[in-house]
Coordinates of C-alpha atoms in Angstrom, one line a residue:
Chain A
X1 CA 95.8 255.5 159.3
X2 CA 98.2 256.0 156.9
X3 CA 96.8 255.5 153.1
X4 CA 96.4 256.8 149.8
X5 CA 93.0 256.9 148.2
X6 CA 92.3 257.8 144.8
X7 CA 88.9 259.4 144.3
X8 CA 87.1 260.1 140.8
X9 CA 85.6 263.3 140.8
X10 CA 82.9 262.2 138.1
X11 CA 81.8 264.3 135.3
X12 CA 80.7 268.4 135.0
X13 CA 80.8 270.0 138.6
X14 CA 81.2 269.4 141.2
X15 CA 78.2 267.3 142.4
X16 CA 79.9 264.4 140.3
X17 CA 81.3 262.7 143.2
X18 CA 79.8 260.0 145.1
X19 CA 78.4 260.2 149.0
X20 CA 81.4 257.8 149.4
X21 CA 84.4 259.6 147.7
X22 CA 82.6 262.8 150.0
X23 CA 82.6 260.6 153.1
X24 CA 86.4 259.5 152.4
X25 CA 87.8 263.5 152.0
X26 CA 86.1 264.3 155.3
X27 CA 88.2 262.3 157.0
X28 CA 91.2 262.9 155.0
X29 CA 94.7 264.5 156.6
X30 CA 95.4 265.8 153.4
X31 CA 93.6 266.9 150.4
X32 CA 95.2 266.7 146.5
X33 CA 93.4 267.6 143.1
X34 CA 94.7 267.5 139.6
X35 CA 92.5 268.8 136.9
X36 CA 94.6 268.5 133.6
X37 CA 94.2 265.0 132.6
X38 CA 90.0 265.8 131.8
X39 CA 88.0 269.3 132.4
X40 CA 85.2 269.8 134.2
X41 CA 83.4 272.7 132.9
X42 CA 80.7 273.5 135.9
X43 CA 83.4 272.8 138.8
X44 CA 83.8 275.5 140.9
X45 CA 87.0 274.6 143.5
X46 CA 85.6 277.1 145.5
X47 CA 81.9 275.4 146.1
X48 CA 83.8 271.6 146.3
X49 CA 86.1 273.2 149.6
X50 CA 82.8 274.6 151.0
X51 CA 80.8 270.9 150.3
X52 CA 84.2 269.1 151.8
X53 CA 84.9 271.2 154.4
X54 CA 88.8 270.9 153.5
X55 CA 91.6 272.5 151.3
X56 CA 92.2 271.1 148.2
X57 CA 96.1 271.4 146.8
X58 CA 95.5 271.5 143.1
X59 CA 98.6 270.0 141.3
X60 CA 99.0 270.1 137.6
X61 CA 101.1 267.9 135.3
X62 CA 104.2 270.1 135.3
X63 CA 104.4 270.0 139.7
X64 CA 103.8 265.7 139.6
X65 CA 105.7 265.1 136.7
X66 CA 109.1 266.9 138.2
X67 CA 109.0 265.7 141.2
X68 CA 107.4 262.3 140.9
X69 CA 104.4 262.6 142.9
X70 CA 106.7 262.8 146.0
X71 CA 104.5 265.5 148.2
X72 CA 101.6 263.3 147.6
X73 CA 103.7 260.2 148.1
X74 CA 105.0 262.0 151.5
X75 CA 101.8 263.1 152.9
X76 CA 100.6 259.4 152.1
X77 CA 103.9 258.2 154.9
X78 CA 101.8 260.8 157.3
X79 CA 98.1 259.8 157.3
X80 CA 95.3 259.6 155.7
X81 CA 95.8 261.1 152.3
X82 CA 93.3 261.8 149.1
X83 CA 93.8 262.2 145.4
X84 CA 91.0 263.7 143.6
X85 CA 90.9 263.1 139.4
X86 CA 88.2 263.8 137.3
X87 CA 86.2 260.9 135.8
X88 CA 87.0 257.6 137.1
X89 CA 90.6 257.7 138.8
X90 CA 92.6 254.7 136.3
X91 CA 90.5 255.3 133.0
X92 CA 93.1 257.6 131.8
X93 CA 96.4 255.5 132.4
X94 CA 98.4 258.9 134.2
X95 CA 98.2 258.2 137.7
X96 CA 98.5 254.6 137.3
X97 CA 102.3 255.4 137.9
X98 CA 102.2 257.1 141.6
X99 CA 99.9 254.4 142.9
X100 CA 102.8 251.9 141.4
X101 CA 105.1 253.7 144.0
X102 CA 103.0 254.0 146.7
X103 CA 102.7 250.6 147.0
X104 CA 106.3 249.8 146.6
X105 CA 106.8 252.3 149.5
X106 CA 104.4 250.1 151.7
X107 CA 101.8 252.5 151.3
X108 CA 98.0 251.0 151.3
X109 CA 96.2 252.5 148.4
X110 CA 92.7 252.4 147.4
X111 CA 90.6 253.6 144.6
X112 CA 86.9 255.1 145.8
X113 CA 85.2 255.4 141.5
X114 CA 84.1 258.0 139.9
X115 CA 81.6 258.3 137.1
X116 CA 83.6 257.9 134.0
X117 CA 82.8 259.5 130.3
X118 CA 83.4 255.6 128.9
X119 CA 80.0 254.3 129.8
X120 CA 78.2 257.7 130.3
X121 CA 78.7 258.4 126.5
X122 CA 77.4 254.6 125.9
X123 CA 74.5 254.9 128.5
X124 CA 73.8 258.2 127.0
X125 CA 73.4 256.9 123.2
X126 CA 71.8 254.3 123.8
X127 CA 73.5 251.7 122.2
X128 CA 74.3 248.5 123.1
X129 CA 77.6 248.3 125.8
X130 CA 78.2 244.8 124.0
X131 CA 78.9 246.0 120.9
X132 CA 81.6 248.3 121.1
X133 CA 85.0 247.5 119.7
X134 CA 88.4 249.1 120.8
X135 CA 88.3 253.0 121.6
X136 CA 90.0 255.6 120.6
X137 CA 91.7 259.2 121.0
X138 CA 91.1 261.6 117.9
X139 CA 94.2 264.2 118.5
X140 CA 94.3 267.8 117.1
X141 CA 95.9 268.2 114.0
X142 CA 99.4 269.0 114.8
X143 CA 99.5 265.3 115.8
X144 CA 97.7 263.8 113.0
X145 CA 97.9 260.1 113.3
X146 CA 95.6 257.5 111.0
X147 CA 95.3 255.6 114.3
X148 CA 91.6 256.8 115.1
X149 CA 90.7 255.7 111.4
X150 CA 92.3 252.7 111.3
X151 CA 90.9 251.2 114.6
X152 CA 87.0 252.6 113.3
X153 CA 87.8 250.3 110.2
X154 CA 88.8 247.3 112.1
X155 CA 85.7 247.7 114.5
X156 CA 83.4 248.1 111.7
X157 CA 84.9 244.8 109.8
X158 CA 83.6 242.9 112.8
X159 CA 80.1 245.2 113.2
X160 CA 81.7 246.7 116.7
X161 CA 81.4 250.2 117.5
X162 CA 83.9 252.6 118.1
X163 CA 84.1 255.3 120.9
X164 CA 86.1 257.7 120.0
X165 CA 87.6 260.2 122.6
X166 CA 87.9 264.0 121.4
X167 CA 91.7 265.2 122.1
X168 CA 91.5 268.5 124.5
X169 CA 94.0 270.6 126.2
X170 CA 92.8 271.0 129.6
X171 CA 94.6 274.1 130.7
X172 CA 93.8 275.9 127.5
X173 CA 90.2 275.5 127.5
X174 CA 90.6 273.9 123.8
X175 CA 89.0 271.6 122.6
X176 CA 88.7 268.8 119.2
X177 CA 85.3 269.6 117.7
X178 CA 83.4 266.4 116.6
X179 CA 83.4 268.8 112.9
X180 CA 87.0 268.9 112.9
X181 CA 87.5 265.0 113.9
X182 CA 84.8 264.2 111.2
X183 CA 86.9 266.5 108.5
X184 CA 89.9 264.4 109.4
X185 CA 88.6 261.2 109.1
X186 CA 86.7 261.8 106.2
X187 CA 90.6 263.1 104.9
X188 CA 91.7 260.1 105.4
X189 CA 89.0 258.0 103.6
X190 CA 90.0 259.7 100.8
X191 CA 93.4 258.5 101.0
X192 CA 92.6 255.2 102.4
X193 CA 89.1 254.4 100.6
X194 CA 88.1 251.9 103.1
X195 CA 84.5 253.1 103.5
X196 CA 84.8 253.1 107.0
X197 CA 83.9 257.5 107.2
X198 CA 81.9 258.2 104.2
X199 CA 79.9 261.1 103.7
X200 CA 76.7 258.6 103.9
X201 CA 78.4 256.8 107.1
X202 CA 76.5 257.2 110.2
X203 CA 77.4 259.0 113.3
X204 CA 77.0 260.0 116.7
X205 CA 78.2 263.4 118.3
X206 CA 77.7 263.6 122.2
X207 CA 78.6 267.2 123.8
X208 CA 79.0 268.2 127.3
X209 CA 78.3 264.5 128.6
X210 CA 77.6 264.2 132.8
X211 CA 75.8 267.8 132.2
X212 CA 72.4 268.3 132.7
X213 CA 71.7 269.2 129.1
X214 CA 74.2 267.4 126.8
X215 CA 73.8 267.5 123.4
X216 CA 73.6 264.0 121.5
X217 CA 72.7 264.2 117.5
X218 CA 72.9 261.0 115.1
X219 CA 72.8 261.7 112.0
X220 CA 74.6 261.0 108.2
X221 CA 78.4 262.0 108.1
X222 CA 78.0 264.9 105.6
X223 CA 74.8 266.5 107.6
X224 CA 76.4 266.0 111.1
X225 CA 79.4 267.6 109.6
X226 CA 78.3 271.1 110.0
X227 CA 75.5 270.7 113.2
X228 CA 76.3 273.0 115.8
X229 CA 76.9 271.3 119.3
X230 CA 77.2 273.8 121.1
X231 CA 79.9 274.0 124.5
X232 CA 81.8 271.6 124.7
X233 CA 83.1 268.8 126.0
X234 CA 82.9 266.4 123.0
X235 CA 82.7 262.9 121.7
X236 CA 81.6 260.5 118.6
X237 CA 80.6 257.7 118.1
X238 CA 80.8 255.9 114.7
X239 CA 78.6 252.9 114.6
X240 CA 78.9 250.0 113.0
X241 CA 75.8 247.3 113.0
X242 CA 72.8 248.8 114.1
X243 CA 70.7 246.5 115.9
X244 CA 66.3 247.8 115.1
X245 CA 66.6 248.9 119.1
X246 CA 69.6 250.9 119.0
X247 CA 68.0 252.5 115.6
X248 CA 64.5 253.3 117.7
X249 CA 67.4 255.3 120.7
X250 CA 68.9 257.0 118.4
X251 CA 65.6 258.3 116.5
X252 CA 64.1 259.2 120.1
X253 CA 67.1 260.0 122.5
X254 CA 69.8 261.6 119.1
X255 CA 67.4 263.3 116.7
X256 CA 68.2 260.5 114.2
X257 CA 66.5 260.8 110.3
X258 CA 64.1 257.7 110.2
X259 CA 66.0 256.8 107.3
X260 CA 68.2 255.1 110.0
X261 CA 65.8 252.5 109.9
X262 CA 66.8 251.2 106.7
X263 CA 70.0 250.9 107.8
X264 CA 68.9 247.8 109.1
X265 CA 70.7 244.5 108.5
Chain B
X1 CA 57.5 269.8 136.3
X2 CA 56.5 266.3 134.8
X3 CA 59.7 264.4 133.8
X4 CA 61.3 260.8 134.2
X5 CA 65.2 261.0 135.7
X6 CA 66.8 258.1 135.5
X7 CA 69.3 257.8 137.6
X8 CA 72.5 255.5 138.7
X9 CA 73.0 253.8 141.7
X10 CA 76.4 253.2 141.5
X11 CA 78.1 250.3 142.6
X12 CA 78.1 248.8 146.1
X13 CA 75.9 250.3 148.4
X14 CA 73.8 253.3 149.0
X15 CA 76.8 255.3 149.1
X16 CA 77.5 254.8 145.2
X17 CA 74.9 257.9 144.1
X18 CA 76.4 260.8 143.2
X19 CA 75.8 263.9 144.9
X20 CA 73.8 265.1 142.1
X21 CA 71.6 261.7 141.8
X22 CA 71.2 262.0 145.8
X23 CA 69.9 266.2 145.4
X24 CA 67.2 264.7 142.3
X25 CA 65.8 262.5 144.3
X26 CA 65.2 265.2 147.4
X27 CA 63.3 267.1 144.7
X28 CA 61.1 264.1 143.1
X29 CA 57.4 263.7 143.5
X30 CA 57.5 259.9 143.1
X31 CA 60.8 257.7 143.5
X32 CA 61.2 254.1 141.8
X33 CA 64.0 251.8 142.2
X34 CA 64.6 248.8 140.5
X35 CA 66.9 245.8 142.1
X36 CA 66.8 242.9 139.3
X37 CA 69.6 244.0 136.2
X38 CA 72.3 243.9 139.1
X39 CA 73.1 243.3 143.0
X40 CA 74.6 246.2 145.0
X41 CA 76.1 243.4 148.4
X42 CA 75.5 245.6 150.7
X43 CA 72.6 248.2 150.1
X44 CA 70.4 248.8 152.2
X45 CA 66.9 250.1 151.3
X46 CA 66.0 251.3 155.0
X47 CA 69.4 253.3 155.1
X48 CA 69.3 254.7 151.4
X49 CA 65.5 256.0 152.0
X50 CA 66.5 257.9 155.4
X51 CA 69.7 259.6 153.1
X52 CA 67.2 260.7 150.9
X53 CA 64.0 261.0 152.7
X54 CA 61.8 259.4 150.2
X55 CA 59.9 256.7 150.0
X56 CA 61.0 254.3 147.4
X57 CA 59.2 252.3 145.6
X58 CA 60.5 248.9 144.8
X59 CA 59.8 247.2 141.1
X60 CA 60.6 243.9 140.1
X61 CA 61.6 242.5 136.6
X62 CA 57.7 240.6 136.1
X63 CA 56.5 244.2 137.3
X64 CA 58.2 246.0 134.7
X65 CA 57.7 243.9 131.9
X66 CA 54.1 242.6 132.4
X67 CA 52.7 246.9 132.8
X68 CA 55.4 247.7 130.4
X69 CA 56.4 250.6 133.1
X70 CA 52.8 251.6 133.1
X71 CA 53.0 252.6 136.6
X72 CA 56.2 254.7 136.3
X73 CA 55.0 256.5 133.5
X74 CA 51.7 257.3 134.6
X75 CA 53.3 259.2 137.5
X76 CA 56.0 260.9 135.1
X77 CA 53.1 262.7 133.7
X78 CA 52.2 263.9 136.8
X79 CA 55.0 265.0 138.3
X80 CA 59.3 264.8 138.6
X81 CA 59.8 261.4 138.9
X82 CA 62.6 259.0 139.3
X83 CA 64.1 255.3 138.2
X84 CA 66.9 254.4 140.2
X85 CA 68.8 251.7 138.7
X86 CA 71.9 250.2 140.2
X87 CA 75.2 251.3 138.4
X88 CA 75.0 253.4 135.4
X89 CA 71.4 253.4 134.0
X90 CA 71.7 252.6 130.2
X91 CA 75.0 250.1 130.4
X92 CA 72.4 247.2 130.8
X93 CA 70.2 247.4 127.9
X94 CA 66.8 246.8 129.5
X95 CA 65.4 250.1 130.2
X96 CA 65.7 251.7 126.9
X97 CA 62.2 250.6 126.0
X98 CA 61.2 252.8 128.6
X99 CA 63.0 256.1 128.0
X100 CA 61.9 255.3 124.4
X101 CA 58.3 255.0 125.4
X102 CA 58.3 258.1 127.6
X103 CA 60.1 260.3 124.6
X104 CA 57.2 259.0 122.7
X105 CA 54.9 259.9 125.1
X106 CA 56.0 263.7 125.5
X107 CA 57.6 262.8 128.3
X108 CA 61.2 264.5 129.0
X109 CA 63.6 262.4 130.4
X110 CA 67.3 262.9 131.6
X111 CA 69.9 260.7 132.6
X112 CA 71.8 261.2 136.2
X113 CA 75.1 258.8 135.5
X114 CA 76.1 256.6 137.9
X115 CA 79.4 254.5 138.3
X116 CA 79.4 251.7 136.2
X117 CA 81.2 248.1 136.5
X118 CA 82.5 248.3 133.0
X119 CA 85.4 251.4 133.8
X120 CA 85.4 250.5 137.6
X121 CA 86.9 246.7 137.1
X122 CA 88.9 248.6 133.9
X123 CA 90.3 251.4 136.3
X124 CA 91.0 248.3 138.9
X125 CA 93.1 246.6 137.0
X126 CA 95.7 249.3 136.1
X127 CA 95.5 247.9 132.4
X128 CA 94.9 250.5 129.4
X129 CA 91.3 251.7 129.1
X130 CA 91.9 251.8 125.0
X131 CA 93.4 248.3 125.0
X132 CA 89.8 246.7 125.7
X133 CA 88.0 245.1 122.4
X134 CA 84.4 244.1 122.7
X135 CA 83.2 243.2 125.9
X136 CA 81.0 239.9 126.7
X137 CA 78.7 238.2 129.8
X138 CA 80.2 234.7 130.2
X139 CA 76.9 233.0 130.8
X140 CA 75.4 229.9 133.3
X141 CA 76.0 226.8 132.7
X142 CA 72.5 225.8 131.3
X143 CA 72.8 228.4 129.0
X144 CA 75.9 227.6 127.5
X145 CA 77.1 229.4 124.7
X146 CA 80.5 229.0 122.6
X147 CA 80.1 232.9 122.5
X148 CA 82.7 234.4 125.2
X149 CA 85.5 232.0 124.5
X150 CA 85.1 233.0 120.9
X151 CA 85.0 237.0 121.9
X152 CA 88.5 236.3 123.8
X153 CA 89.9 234.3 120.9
X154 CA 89.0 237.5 118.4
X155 CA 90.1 240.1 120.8
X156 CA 93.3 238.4 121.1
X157 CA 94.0 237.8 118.2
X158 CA 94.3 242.2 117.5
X159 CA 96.5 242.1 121.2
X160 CA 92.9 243.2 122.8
X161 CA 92.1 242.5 126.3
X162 CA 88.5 241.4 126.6
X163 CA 86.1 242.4 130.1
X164 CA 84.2 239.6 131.0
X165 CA 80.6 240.0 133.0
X166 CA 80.0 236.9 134.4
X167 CA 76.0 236.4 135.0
X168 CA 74.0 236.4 138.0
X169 CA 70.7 236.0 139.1
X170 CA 70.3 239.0 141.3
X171 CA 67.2 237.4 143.1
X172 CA 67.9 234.2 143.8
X173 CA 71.7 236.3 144.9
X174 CA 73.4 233.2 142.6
X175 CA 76.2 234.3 140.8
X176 CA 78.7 232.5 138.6
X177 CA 82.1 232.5 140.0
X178 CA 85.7 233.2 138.3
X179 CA 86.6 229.8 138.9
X180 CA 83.4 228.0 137.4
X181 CA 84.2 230.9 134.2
X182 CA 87.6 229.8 133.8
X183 CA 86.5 226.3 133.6
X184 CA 83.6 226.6 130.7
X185 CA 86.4 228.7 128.8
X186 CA 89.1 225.9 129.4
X187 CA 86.6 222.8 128.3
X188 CA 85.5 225.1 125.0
X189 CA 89.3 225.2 124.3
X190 CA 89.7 221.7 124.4
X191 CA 87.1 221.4 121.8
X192 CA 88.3 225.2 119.4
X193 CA 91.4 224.7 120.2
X194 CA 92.5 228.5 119.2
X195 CA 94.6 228.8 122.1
X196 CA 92.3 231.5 123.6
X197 CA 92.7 230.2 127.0
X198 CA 95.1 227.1 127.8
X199 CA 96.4 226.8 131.7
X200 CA 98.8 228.8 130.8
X201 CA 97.1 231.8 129.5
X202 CA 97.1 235.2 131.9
X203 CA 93.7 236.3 133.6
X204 CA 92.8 238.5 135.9
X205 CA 90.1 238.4 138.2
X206 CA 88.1 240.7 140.3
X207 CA 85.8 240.2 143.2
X208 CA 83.7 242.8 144.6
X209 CA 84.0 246.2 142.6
X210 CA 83.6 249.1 144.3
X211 CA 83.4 247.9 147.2
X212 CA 86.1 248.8 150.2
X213 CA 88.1 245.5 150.0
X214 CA 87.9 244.5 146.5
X215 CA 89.8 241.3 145.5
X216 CA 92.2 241.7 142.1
X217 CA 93.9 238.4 141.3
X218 CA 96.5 238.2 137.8
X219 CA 97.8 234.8 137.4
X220 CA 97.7 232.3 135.0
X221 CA 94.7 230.3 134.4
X222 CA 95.8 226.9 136.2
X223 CA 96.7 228.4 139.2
X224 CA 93.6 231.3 139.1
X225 CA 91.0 228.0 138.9
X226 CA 91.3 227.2 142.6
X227 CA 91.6 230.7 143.8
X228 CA 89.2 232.3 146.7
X229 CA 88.1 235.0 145.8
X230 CA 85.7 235.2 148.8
X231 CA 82.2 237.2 148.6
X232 CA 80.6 237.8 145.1
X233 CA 79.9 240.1 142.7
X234 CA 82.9 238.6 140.0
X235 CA 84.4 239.5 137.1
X236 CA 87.2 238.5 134.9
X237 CA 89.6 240.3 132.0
X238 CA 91.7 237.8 129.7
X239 CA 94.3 240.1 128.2
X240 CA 95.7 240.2 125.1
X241 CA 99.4 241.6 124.2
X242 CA 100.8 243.5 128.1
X243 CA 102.7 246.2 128.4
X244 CA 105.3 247.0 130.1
X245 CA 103.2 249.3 132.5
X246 CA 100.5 247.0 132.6
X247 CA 102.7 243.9 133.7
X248 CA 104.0 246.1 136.8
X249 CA 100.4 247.6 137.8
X250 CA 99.3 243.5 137.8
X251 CA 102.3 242.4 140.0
X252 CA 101.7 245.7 142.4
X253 CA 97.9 245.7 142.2
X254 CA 97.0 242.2 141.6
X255 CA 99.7 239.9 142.7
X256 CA 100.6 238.5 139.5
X257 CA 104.2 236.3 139.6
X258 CA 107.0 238.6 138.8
X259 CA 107.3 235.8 135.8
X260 CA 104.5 237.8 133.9
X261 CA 107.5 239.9 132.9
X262 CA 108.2 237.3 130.6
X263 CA 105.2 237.8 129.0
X264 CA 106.2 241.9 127.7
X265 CA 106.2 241.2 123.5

């Protein structure tokens, strides 16, 4: 049957996947993989083909941006054909495009999930799902925006949590450090004196989520500032009403000073 | 090695672990599942236990809570042992105590990340991951609670779509349905007022995540009431300000009215 499934690789390597997205390649005609819009750092293309049993046609951003998607689209007229994206396949908003068209072609499309960083980073915290506000991207530098502080600001004014995603260019291996994304925000408290990233503000840094030793450290602005996370990938998290059980998690699961507990409200 | 791994189930059916959860498990000495926080439709415990080649042992929510996990931590100090819980372990709130009290025991635990309902109905309906404010459980009827009408009313108001759980009894395999949602959200209006959600006010809903044949229905409230949805588990986004991109991916996706367009600020 002709189709075109979407099929989230998960997080890390590439055991991410589910028995079902698996299942769904094995009886693929054709086999597609992009790898720019997230990185996995354990993958190995050559271990997923051997678990499979198929070729994989890695496309980056350059090949389906020219041309529109049309080999995958065309393959999709043919038979049975998969897309492979890291995380969960619609979380990032990229592909959403191509499976626009394949429909309007009158081609069925599906979406098999994959783990996505979204709620790993929240399970992994362990606080409350409820309670976070409106995420956000943190870019490099060179694309400064206030954006990331502005929306921390607005969650906190309501006692949400904010997620924030650390910018990284996939094909360059490089990566927002949750010290740089701190030193930015912090830049523009200065200018902006909300108290929404104060030296005394608490946060939470998450590296190398979906990994089998991430790195999760709560702790005060200023101290967390300088902690070393190790490889990356990374996120933060910048709280904003601690309820006494999230306090406990983040004490037992994040390292946190028990000084959290007065944080208390 | 003595540990606890706690480890998603995904969504579905026994075909929601990841590769990764599915190669723990091989390795465990003693294998616990609980089936209370959520309802996988079509999992079977006969087929998952012959994919793993365990025995698993079932725990119910009066288990858990009367022994406060007694019986899963004694045997984490044994030996590798596991909690399978159904999508991603930590999203639901419940089993923190537990990884708390094991940390506190000396007891190492991990987390094996499962797909989780919150990016699956997000990646679903084509709509912007980063667009989402808080996120709430619109609740049964004999525990009403002003609460989820007046999450929508302050998401919206910031152009923020909110995700909406709606509850279940996972025993007694009663859930609440869109339509019965829509209607306790309409009545509070009457009463607010705030123009969170009149009949004509877009929603989406979405039967069955992660299943094969998931249901995705955009249209506006008066005509989404009286819409089959068929087979449970539901769930239900009100959006705030659309997109352009957003609009199209309902009308391909979800078969919103082309009239939607309309809607683009």
């Amino acid at each position: 049957m002709n189709e075109l499934v979407f099929i989230g690789l998960g997080l890390n390597d590439e055991q991410g996947i589910t028995i079902k997205g698996l299942e769904e390649i094995k009886s693929a005609d054709s086999v597609f993989m992009e790898n720019y819009t997230s990185r996995m750092p354990d993958f190995s293309l050559e271990r997923f083909e051997a678990l499979c049993g198929k070729n994989v046609r890695l496309v980056n951003r350059q090949t389906l941006e020219d041309e529109n998607g049309k080999s995958i689209l065309e393959a999709a007229k043919k038979g049975k054909t998969v897309f492979l994206v890291p995380g969960d396949p619609f979380i990032a908003t990229t592909h959403v495009t191509l499976r626009i068209d394949a429909e309007k072609l009158g081609i069925k499309t599906r979406i098999v999930h994959g783990i996505s960083i979204i709620s790993a980073i929240v399970s992994l915290s362990g606080l409350h799902n409820y309670k976070f506000g409106k995420t956000v991207t943190v870019p490099f530098s060179e694309n400064f925006s206030e954006t990331p502080y502005k929306v921390i600001a607005q969650n906190k004014q309501i006692g949400l949590h904010t997620l924030c995603l650390l910018d990284l260019k996939a094909n360059e291996h490089q990566y927002l450090s949750i010290n740089q994304a701190l030193r930015m925000l912090i830049a523009i408290e200065q200018e902006r004196k909300l108290g929404a990233v104060t030296p005394d503000t608490v946060a939470v840094g998450i590296a190398r989520a979906g990994n089998n030793n991430p790195t999760l450290k709560a702790d005060f602005v200023k101290d967390l500032e300088n902690f070393d996370f190790g490889e990356p990938p990374y996120s933060l998290i910048l709280p904003g009403e601690l309820h006494f059980m999230e306090v406990e998690a983040l004490i037992a699961f994040g390292g946190a000073p028990t000084a959290f507990r007065r944080l208390i409200k």
